[in-house]
Amino acid sequence: MSLRSQLAVTSGKLSYWFLNNFRNGGTSLPGKIAYKLDPTVLKSLAKNYQTIIVTGTNGKTMTTALIVKTFQQQFDNVLTNQSGSNMIQGITSSFLSYKSKKSKQKPIAILEVDEANVAEVTRWTNPKAFVLTNIFRDQMDRYGEIYTTYDKILEGIRLAPEATVIANGDASIFNSKPLPNKFVYYGVDSDKQQTPSKAPVNTDGVLCPKCQSILLYHSMTYANLGDYFCPNCDFKKPELSYKVTEISDLTTQSSDFKIEQTSFHLNIGGQYNIYNALAAFATAREFGIQETDIKKAFDLNKRVFGRQEMIHINDKIANLILVKNPVGLNEIIELIQREKEPFTLVTILNANYADGIDTSWIWDGDYEKFADQNIEQVIVSGHRHQDMAFRLQVANLPLDKTKIVPDLSNLLESIEKAPTKKTYILSTYTGVLEFRKYLSDKGIIKAGLN
Amino acid sequence: MTPTIKIAYLYEDLMNTYGDSGDVKILRYYLNQKGYDVVVDNISLDTPELDTTQYDFLFFGGGQDFEQTVVAKDIHRFYEPIKEWVEQANPMLGVCGGYQFLGTHYQMVNGKTIKCLGILPFHTVFRPEARMIGDTKFETPFGEAIAFENHSGCTYFDDENLKPLGKMSEGYGNNPEDGNEGLLYKNTMGTYAHGPILKNLNITEFFVEKIIDRFNQRTQKNV
């Protein structure tokens, strides 16, 4: 390690120690300090690790968490970064603060990486594998269009031609550019008997990358994911190395499915989480972890920050769900369609930089589907409550049952007074942060991110 | 029988990434309230022809660059019906890419140009250094409107008789220089306003009225 790197590491560790002891835990500040002193500090820190980079629009956090759980079954030292600290400085912080156990094994680093930071993180960590979840339209003011996002990820992958790419085989974009890397695809097995059809009209990324015809699908799971093929040329879904063969049960709280012949259970709902689990399964298998260990790990899975987090408020149960783009939102709406009991729907819409300053994406969400459900009250909160209230009005949600609570500090009281036991809270990123902070100040939940 | 208003949504499956589908949802909501059913047809690569005698409103939203280049190759077969529609003062709304297509051409950064429909005398220049992203506010003949813009295409009018939709008080609009937003020609509106623009009910009201007029004319009812 160079003297400069050594200084950067020491300063970073010192600031971590300080923050951890005198403040309530730091996230990216130690990394920021170390990175400022020496931008190559991550190279020294990550030198001994086998690194796996997890990226994509949706499912990064859950997939990373599941991979970590599976690797912990077999490896002594598994480092990861906190959700929300997925850029270079936050990742540097994670390395600075990791306390490794004595072990003969090489330590593993499983990193959730922001799409635009893949190249930078790859440059310093020499990853063994990339795990790609999906790419959907997401905060267009920040990320730009889906092809631009994939180009940013490719910039990183091209720096590591020896790394294996473990990609969602149901996403046509991951099959659109030839690379020297070994590709391993995972996906959902499909029934070829169905009559092929186009994706629903409001789906993005449906053009054939080779001949620009509109793709057809033998079957679809959600958004643009499915068994795609081009009716005009030979472009089609690749062979899958790992596949979900059956989805036997999906509730708002859990999912049961089979990967190949083995049954799995997750204590979290949503089709998209089955993809996340499958991505974790594929990664674990590529690194030689046994199926029985993977099964054990999935059973242990905790809910993570703002991802269907269950919060008890007196005798009520609130399910706090992060929504940040139309595809993720529509999957959550789909999940809540399975709710049989009456409930209260809460929305928190903010438009800070981290949420995306453009709120027009809510119009691509299928809020219309809520109109037929047993919703006894709608509570609209967040900085952009007016936009959301109008969106829900147009979706034909009952105006007379809609309550506007602009200020988040009054939201808890409104939920306590809500007419139903169950509440679903759909919130953008900074809304989740703000509301969780408020709840932890009140002692309703513990502080911290996980 | 409930009267049914028909909307032709140009390339709904390709030009759909900026939340502009909200404009159609809002129109549907207010037309439903006035007692009309609303049917939306996707007019796309596989649509043999655009028979505008069947429709009451043409909508054309914003899309991603790649999709837009594919649409640019296909759209010229709809030139006649769209041109006639616009000239006959039927209602149409084009947003972002859907607005740019009404002009003559789109000039790319490498000097190449994409031929647009050439229905109205204006053109667009892609200027990557001019990322126009953020909230906008502008004064229109219908009153003030607020929206969100996200574009690098700068639109310039080539005929002084062409009228903008509004005057900017916040944000950029057509380009960083003119201080104007969009265009209004007969009952065709072009705009960079996402948000969607029709959350501004003053503008929605204008379209609802024009759409119902067109419906009555099409179904030969006198009101």
Coordinates of C-alpha atoms in Angstrom, one line a residue, chain A:
Chain A
M1 CA 0.0 0.0 0.0
S2 CA 1.4 3.4 -0.9
L3 CA 1.9 5.9 1.9
R4 CA -0.9 8.1 0.5
S5 CA -3.3 5.1 0.5
Q6 CA -2.2 4.2 4.0
L7 CA -3.0 7.8 5.1
A8 CA -6.3 7.7 3.4
V9 CA -7.3 4.4 5.0
T10 CA -6.2 5.6 8.4
S11 CA -8.1 8.8 8.1
G12 CA -11.2 7.0 6.8
K13 CA -11.1 4.4 9.7
L14 CA -10.6 7.1 12.2
S15 CA -13.6 9.1 11.0
Y16 CA -15.6 5.9 11.0
W17 CA -14.6 5.2 14.6
F18 CA -15.5 8.8 15.6
L19 CA -18.9 8.7 13.9
N20 CA -19.7 5.4 15.2
N21 CA -18.9 6.3 18.8
F22 CA -20.0 9.9 19.0
R23 CA -22.7 10.2 16.4
N24 CA -25.4 7.7 15.4
G25 CA -23.3 5.8 12.9
G26 CA -21.9 7.2 9.6
T27 CA -22.6 6.1 6.2
S28 CA -20.5 7.5 3.4
L29 CA -18.5 10.2 5.2
P30 CA -15.4 8.1 6.1
G31 CA -15.4 6.9 2.5
K32 CA -15.6 10.5 1.3
I33 CA -12.7 11.6 3.5
A34 CA -10.5 8.6 2.4
Y35 CA -11.5 9.1 -1.3
K36 CA -10.6 12.7 -1.1
L37 CA -7.2 12.0 0.2
D38 CA -6.5 9.2 -2.3
P39 CA -9.0 8.3 -5.1
T40 CA -7.3 4.9 -5.5
V41 CA -7.9 4.0 -1.8
L42 CA -10.5 1.4 -2.8
K43 CA -7.9 -0.5 -4.8
S44 CA -5.8 -1.0 -1.7
L45 CA -8.8 -1.8 0.5
A46 CA -10.4 -4.3 -2.0
K47 CA -7.1 -6.0 -3.1
N48 CA -7.6 -9.3 -1.2
Y49 CA -11.3 -9.6 -1.8
Q50 CA -13.3 -11.6 -4.4
T51 CA -15.8 -9.0 -5.4
I52 CA -19.3 -9.4 -6.9
I53 CA -21.1 -6.4 -8.2
V54 CA -24.9 -6.3 -8.2
T55 CA -26.6 -3.7 -10.4
G56 CA -29.7 -2.9 -12.3
T57 CA -32.8 -0.7 -11.9
N58 CA -34.9 -2.6 -9.4
G59 CA -34.1 -5.4 -7.0
K60 CA -30.4 -4.5 -6.2
T61 CA -30.9 -4.2 -2.5
M62 CA -32.9 -7.4 -2.1
T63 CA -30.7 -9.4 -4.4
T64 CA -27.6 -8.2 -2.6
A65 CA -29.1 -9.1 0.8
L66 CA -30.0 -12.6 -0.4
I67 CA -26.6 -13.2 -2.0
V68 CA -25.0 -12.1 1.3
K69 CA -27.1 -14.6 3.2
T70 CA -26.3 -17.5 0.9
F71 CA -22.5 -16.7 1.0
Q72 CA -22.5 -16.5 4.8
Q73 CA -23.5 -20.1 4.8
Q74 CA -20.1 -21.0 3.4
F75 CA -17.7 -18.1 3.8
D76 CA -16.4 -16.6 7.1
N77 CA -15.9 -13.1 5.7
V78 CA -18.7 -11.6 3.6
L79 CA -18.5 -7.8 3.3
T80 CA -21.4 -5.8 1.9
N81 CA -22.5 -2.2 1.7
Q82 CA -25.6 -0.6 3.2
S83 CA -28.6 0.0 0.9
G84 CA -28.4 3.6 -0.2
S85 CA -24.6 3.7 0.0
N86 CA -24.1 2.2 -3.4
M87 CA -21.8 4.8 -4.9
I88 CA -18.0 4.8 -4.8
Q89 CA -17.7 6.7 -1.5
G90 CA -20.3 4.6 0.4
I91 CA -18.6 1.5 -0.9
T92 CA -15.2 2.7 0.3
S93 CA -16.8 3.3 3.7
S94 CA -18.0 -0.3 3.8
F95 CA -14.5 -1.6 3.3
L96 CA -13.1 0.8 5.9
S97 CA -15.6 -0.3 8.5
Y98 CA -15.5 -4.0 7.9
K99 CA -14.0 -6.0 10.7
S100 CA -12.8 -9.4 9.3
K101 CA -12.7 -12.6 11.2
K102 CA -9.6 -14.8 11.1
S103 CA -10.0 -17.2 8.3
K104 CA -8.1 -19.2 5.7
Q105 CA -10.7 -18.3 3.0
K106 CA -10.4 -15.3 0.8
P107 CA -12.9 -12.7 1.9
I108 CA -15.8 -11.9 -0.3
A109 CA -17.3 -8.5 -1.1
I110 CA -20.8 -8.4 -2.4
L111 CA -21.6 -4.9 -3.5
E112 CA -24.8 -3.2 -4.5
V113 CA -23.6 -0.7 -7.1
D114 CA -25.5 2.3 -8.6
E115 CA -25.7 1.8 -12.4
A116 CA -23.7 4.9 -13.1
N117 CA -20.9 3.9 -10.6
V118 CA -20.2 0.4 -12.0
A119 CA -17.2 1.5 -14.1
E120 CA -15.6 3.4 -11.3
V121 CA -16.1 0.6 -8.8
T122 CA -14.9 -2.1 -11.3
R123 CA -11.8 -0.1 -11.9
W124 CA -10.6 -0.5 -8.3
T125 CA -12.1 -3.9 -7.3
N126 CA -11.5 -6.2 -10.2
P127 CA -14.8 -8.1 -9.8
K128 CA -15.2 -11.8 -10.4
A129 CA -18.9 -11.5 -11.3
F130 CA -21.5 -9.0 -12.2
V131 CA -25.1 -9.7 -11.3
L132 CA -27.6 -7.8 -13.5
T133 CA -31.2 -7.6 -12.3
N134 CA -33.1 -5.6 -14.9
I135 CA -33.2 -2.2 -16.6
F136 CA -36.4 -0.2 -16.6
R137 CA -37.2 3.5 -17.1
D138 CA -36.2 5.1 -13.8
Q139 CA -36.0 8.7 -12.8
M140 CA -35.4 9.9 -16.3
D141 CA -34.1 13.3 -15.0
R142 CA -31.2 11.5 -13.3
Y143 CA -30.4 8.3 -15.2
G144 CA -31.6 9.1 -18.7
E145 CA -33.0 6.4 -21.0
I146 CA -32.6 2.6 -20.6
Y147 CA -30.0 2.2 -23.3
T148 CA -27.9 4.9 -21.8
T149 CA -28.1 3.1 -18.4
Y150 CA -27.0 -0.2 -19.9
D151 CA -24.1 1.5 -21.7
K152 CA -22.9 2.8 -18.4
I153 CA -23.0 -0.7 -16.9
L154 CA -21.2 -2.1 -20.0
E155 CA -18.5 0.5 -19.5
G156 CA -17.7 -1.3 -16.3
I157 CA -18.1 -4.8 -17.5
R158 CA -15.7 -4.1 -20.4
L159 CA -13.0 -3.3 -17.8
A160 CA -13.3 -6.9 -16.5
P161 CA -13.5 -9.3 -19.4
E162 CA -12.6 -12.2 -17.2
A163 CA -15.6 -11.7 -14.9
T164 CA -18.8 -13.8 -15.3
V165 CA -22.0 -11.9 -16.1
I166 CA -25.0 -13.4 -14.3
A167 CA -27.9 -11.7 -16.1
N168 CA -31.7 -11.9 -16.2
G169 CA -32.3 -13.9 -19.4
D170 CA -35.9 -12.7 -19.5
A171 CA -34.7 -9.1 -20.2
S172 CA -33.9 -8.6 -23.9
I173 CA -31.6 -5.7 -23.2
F174 CA -29.0 -8.1 -21.5
N175 CA -28.8 -10.0 -24.8
S176 CA -28.4 -7.0 -27.0
K177 CA -24.6 -6.4 -27.0
P178 CA -21.9 -9.0 -27.6
L179 CA -19.1 -9.1 -24.9
P180 CA -16.1 -11.3 -24.4
N181 CA -17.3 -12.2 -20.9
K182 CA -18.9 -15.5 -20.0
F183 CA -22.6 -15.0 -19.7
V184 CA -24.9 -17.1 -17.4
Y185 CA -28.6 -16.4 -17.7
Y186 CA -31.3 -17.0 -15.2
G187 CA -35.1 -16.6 -15.8
V188 CA -38.5 -18.0 -15.6
D189 CA -39.3 -21.2 -17.6
S190 CA -42.1 -20.6 -20.0
D191 CA -44.9 -22.4 -21.7
K192 CA -44.3 -22.3 -25.4
Q193 CA -47.9 -23.4 -26.2
Q194 CA -49.3 -19.9 -25.6
T195 CA -50.1 -17.8 -28.6
P196 CA -47.4 -15.2 -29.0
S197 CA -48.4 -11.6 -28.2
K198 CA -46.9 -8.2 -27.9
A199 CA -46.2 -6.5 -24.5
P200 CA -48.9 -4.2 -23.1
V201 CA -48.7 -0.8 -24.8
N202 CA -47.1 1.1 -22.0
T203 CA -44.0 -1.1 -21.7
D204 CA -40.5 0.2 -22.6
G205 CA -37.7 -1.6 -24.3
V206 CA -39.8 -3.8 -26.7
L207 CA -37.8 -3.3 -29.9
C208 CA -35.5 -5.9 -31.3
P209 CA -31.9 -4.7 -31.0
K210 CA -30.9 -6.4 -34.2
C211 CA -33.7 -5.5 -36.7
Q212 CA -35.9 -3.0 -34.7
S213 CA -39.1 -4.9 -35.1
I214 CA -41.5 -5.1 -32.1
L215 CA -40.7 -8.2 -30.0
L216 CA -43.3 -10.9 -29.4
Y217 CA -43.6 -13.0 -26.3
H218 CA -44.5 -16.6 -25.8
S219 CA -45.2 -15.6 -22.2
M220 CA -44.6 -12.6 -19.9
T221 CA -43.9 -12.3 -16.2
Y222 CA -44.0 -8.5 -15.7
A223 CA -43.0 -5.3 -17.5
N224 CA -40.8 -6.3 -20.5
L225 CA -39.6 -9.6 -18.9
G226 CA -40.5 -12.9 -20.5
D227 CA -39.9 -15.4 -23.2
Y228 CA -39.3 -12.9 -26.0
F229 CA -38.5 -13.4 -29.7
C230 CA -38.3 -11.3 -32.8
P231 CA -40.9 -12.2 -35.4
N232 CA -38.6 -10.9 -38.1
C233 CA -35.1 -12.2 -37.3
D234 CA -33.4 -14.8 -35.2
F235 CA -33.1 -12.7 -32.0
K236 CA -34.7 -14.6 -29.0
K237 CA -34.4 -15.3 -25.3
P238 CA -31.1 -17.2 -24.6
E239 CA -30.8 -20.6 -23.0
L240 CA -31.3 -20.3 -19.3
S241 CA -28.7 -21.9 -16.9
Y242 CA -30.9 -21.4 -13.9
K243 CA -34.7 -21.3 -14.0
V244 CA -37.8 -21.0 -11.9
T245 CA -40.0 -23.9 -13.1
E246 CA -43.1 -23.2 -11.0
I247 CA -44.6 -20.4 -9.0
S248 CA -47.0 -22.3 -6.6
D249 CA -48.2 -19.6 -4.3
L250 CA -47.9 -15.8 -4.1
T251 CA -49.5 -13.8 -1.3
T252 CA -48.9 -10.2 0.0
Q253 CA -46.6 -11.8 2.6
S254 CA -44.8 -14.7 1.0
S255 CA -43.9 -16.6 -2.2
D256 CA -43.4 -20.3 -2.9
F257 CA -41.7 -21.4 -6.0
K258 CA -39.5 -24.0 -7.5
I259 CA -36.0 -23.5 -9.0
E260 CA -35.4 -26.6 -11.2
Q261 CA -36.8 -29.4 -8.9
T262 CA -36.3 -27.8 -5.5
S263 CA -39.0 -25.9 -3.6
F264 CA -38.2 -22.5 -2.0
H265 CA -40.1 -20.3 0.3
L266 CA -39.6 -16.5 0.9
N267 CA -41.3 -14.5 3.6
I268 CA -41.8 -11.7 1.2
G269 CA -44.3 -11.3 -1.6
G270 CA -44.0 -10.1 -5.2
Q271 CA -43.0 -11.8 -8.4
Y272 CA -40.1 -9.5 -8.7
N273 CA -38.7 -10.9 -5.5
I274 CA -38.7 -14.4 -7.0
Y275 CA -36.4 -12.9 -9.7
N276 CA -34.2 -11.5 -6.9
A277 CA -34.0 -14.9 -5.2
L278 CA -33.3 -16.6 -8.5
A279 CA -30.4 -14.1 -9.2
A280 CA -29.0 -14.9 -5.7
F281 CA -29.4 -18.6 -6.4
A282 CA -27.6 -18.4 -9.7
T283 CA -24.8 -16.4 -8.1
A284 CA -24.4 -18.8 -5.2
R285 CA -24.4 -21.8 -7.5
E286 CA -21.7 -20.2 -9.7
F287 CA -19.5 -19.9 -6.6
G288 CA -20.1 -23.5 -5.6
I289 CA -22.6 -23.0 -2.8
Q290 CA -24.9 -26.0 -2.2
E291 CA -28.6 -25.9 -2.8
T292 CA -29.4 -26.9 0.8
D293 CA -27.4 -23.9 2.1
I294 CA -29.2 -21.6 -0.3
K295 CA -32.5 -22.9 1.0
K296 CA -31.4 -22.3 4.6
A297 CA -30.3 -18.8 3.7
F298 CA -33.6 -17.9 2.0
D299 CA -35.5 -19.0 5.2
L300 CA -33.4 -16.6 7.3
N301 CA -34.1 -13.7 5.1
K302 CA -35.1 -10.6 6.9
R303 CA -37.0 -7.8 5.4
V304 CA -34.8 -4.9 4.4
F305 CA -35.1 -1.2 4.7
G306 CA -38.4 0.1 3.3
R307 CA -38.9 -3.0 1.2
Q308 CA -42.3 -4.3 2.5
E309 CA -41.2 -3.5 6.0
M310 CA -43.9 -4.3 8.6
I311 CA -44.3 -1.6 11.2
H312 CA -46.6 -2.1 14.2
I313 CA -48.4 1.1 15.3
N314 CA -50.5 0.3 18.3
D315 CA -52.9 -2.4 17.1
K316 CA -52.3 -1.6 13.5
I317 CA -49.9 -3.0 10.9
A318 CA -48.4 -0.7 8.4
N319 CA -46.5 -2.1 5.4
L320 CA -43.9 0.4 4.3
I321 CA -43.0 0.0 0.7
L322 CA -40.5 2.0 -1.4
V323 CA -41.6 2.9 -4.8
K324 CA -39.4 4.9 -7.2
N325 CA -40.3 4.1 -10.8
P326 CA -43.3 2.9 -12.8
V327 CA -42.3 -0.8 -13.1
G328 CA -41.6 -1.2 -9.4
L329 CA -44.7 0.7 -8.5
N330 CA -46.9 -1.5 -10.8
E331 CA -45.4 -4.7 -9.3
I332 CA -46.4 -3.4 -5.8
I333 CA -49.9 -2.5 -7.0
E334 CA -50.1 -6.0 -8.4
L335 CA -49.0 -7.4 -5.1
I336 CA -51.6 -5.4 -3.1
Q337 CA -54.2 -6.8 -5.5
R338 CA -53.9 -10.0 -3.5
E339 CA -55.0 -8.2 -0.3
K340 CA -58.4 -9.6 0.7
E341 CA -59.1 -7.5 3.8
P342 CA -60.1 -3.8 3.8
F343 CA -57.1 -1.4 4.1
T344 CA -55.9 2.1 4.2
L345 CA -53.7 3.3 1.3
V346 CA -51.1 5.9 2.1
T347 CA -48.9 7.6 -0.5
I348 CA -45.8 9.7 0.2
L349 CA -44.6 11.5 -2.9
N350 CA -41.4 13.7 -2.6
A351 CA -39.4 15.2 -5.4
N352 CA -36.0 15.7 -3.9
Y353 CA -32.9 14.8 -6.0
A354 CA -32.8 11.2 -4.6
D355 CA -36.5 10.7 -5.5
G356 CA -36.1 12.1 -9.0
I357 CA -37.3 15.7 -9.3
D358 CA -39.7 14.8 -12.0
T359 CA -43.0 13.3 -10.7
S360 CA -44.6 12.5 -14.1
W361 CA -43.7 8.8 -13.7
I362 CA -46.7 8.4 -11.4
W363 CA -48.9 8.7 -14.5
D364 CA -47.4 5.5 -15.9
G365 CA -48.4 3.7 -12.7
D366 CA -51.6 1.6 -12.8
Y367 CA -53.3 3.2 -9.8
E368 CA -56.6 2.6 -11.7
K369 CA -56.3 -1.0 -10.4
F370 CA -56.9 0.2 -6.8
A371 CA -60.4 1.5 -7.8
D372 CA -62.0 -1.9 -7.4
Q373 CA -60.3 -2.8 -4.1
N374 CA -61.7 -2.5 -0.6
I375 CA -59.9 0.7 0.3
E376 CA -61.6 2.5 3.3
Q377 CA -59.3 5.5 3.3
V378 CA -56.7 7.1 1.2
I379 CA -54.1 9.4 2.8
V380 CA -52.0 11.5 0.5
S381 CA -48.7 13.0 1.9
G382 CA -45.3 14.3 0.9
H383 CA -44.1 17.5 -0.7
R384 CA -46.0 16.7 -4.0
H385 CA -49.3 15.7 -2.4
Q386 CA -51.2 17.8 -4.9
D387 CA -49.8 15.9 -7.9
M388 CA -50.6 12.6 -6.2
A389 CA -54.1 13.6 -5.1
F390 CA -54.9 14.5 -8.7
R391 CA -53.4 11.3 -10.0
L392 CA -55.6 9.3 -7.6
Q393 CA -58.7 11.3 -8.5
V394 CA -58.1 10.5 -12.2
A395 CA -57.6 6.8 -11.2
N396 CA -61.2 7.0 -9.8
L397 CA -60.2 6.4 -6.1
P398 CA -63.0 7.8 -3.9
L399 CA -62.6 11.5 -3.3
D400 CA -64.8 11.5 -0.2
K401 CA -62.5 8.9 1.4
T402 CA -59.3 10.8 0.5
K403 CA -57.5 12.8 3.2
I404 CA -54.6 15.2 2.4
V405 CA -51.9 15.2 5.1
P406 CA -49.1 17.4 3.6
D407 CA -46.8 17.2 6.5
L408 CA -45.1 13.8 7.3
S409 CA -45.1 14.7 11.0
N410 CA -48.9 14.5 11.1
L411 CA -48.9 11.2 9.2
L412 CA -48.5 8.9 12.1
E413 CA -51.5 10.3 13.8
S414 CA -53.6 9.9 10.7
I415 CA -52.5 6.2 10.4
E416 CA -53.4 5.7 14.1
K417 CA -56.9 7.0 13.4
A418 CA -57.3 5.1 10.1
P419 CA -60.5 3.0 10.0
T420 CA -58.6 -0.3 9.1
K421 CA -56.2 -2.5 10.8
K422 CA -54.0 -2.7 7.7
T423 CA -52.2 0.1 6.0
Y424 CA -50.1 0.1 2.9
I425 CA -47.6 3.0 2.7
L426 CA -46.2 3.6 -0.8
S427 CA -43.4 6.1 -0.5
T428 CA -40.5 7.5 -2.6
Y429 CA -37.0 7.2 -1.2
T430 CA -36.7 10.4 0.9
G431 CA -40.2 9.8 2.2
V432 CA -39.1 6.5 3.5
L433 CA -36.1 8.1 5.2
E434 CA -38.1 10.9 6.7
F435 CA -40.9 8.8 7.9
R436 CA -38.6 6.1 9.4
K437 CA -36.7 8.8 11.2
Y438 CA -39.9 10.2 12.6
L439 CA -41.0 6.7 13.7
S440 CA -37.6 5.9 15.3
D441 CA -37.6 9.3 17.1
K442 CA -41.0 8.2 18.5
G443 CA -39.5 4.8 19.5
I444 CA -41.8 2.9 17.2
I445 CA -39.0 1.4 15.2
K446 CA -35.3 1.1 15.8
A447 CA -32.9 3.5 14.2
G448 CA -30.5 2.4 11.5
L449 CA -31.0 1.3 8.0
N450 CA -31.5 -2.4 8.1

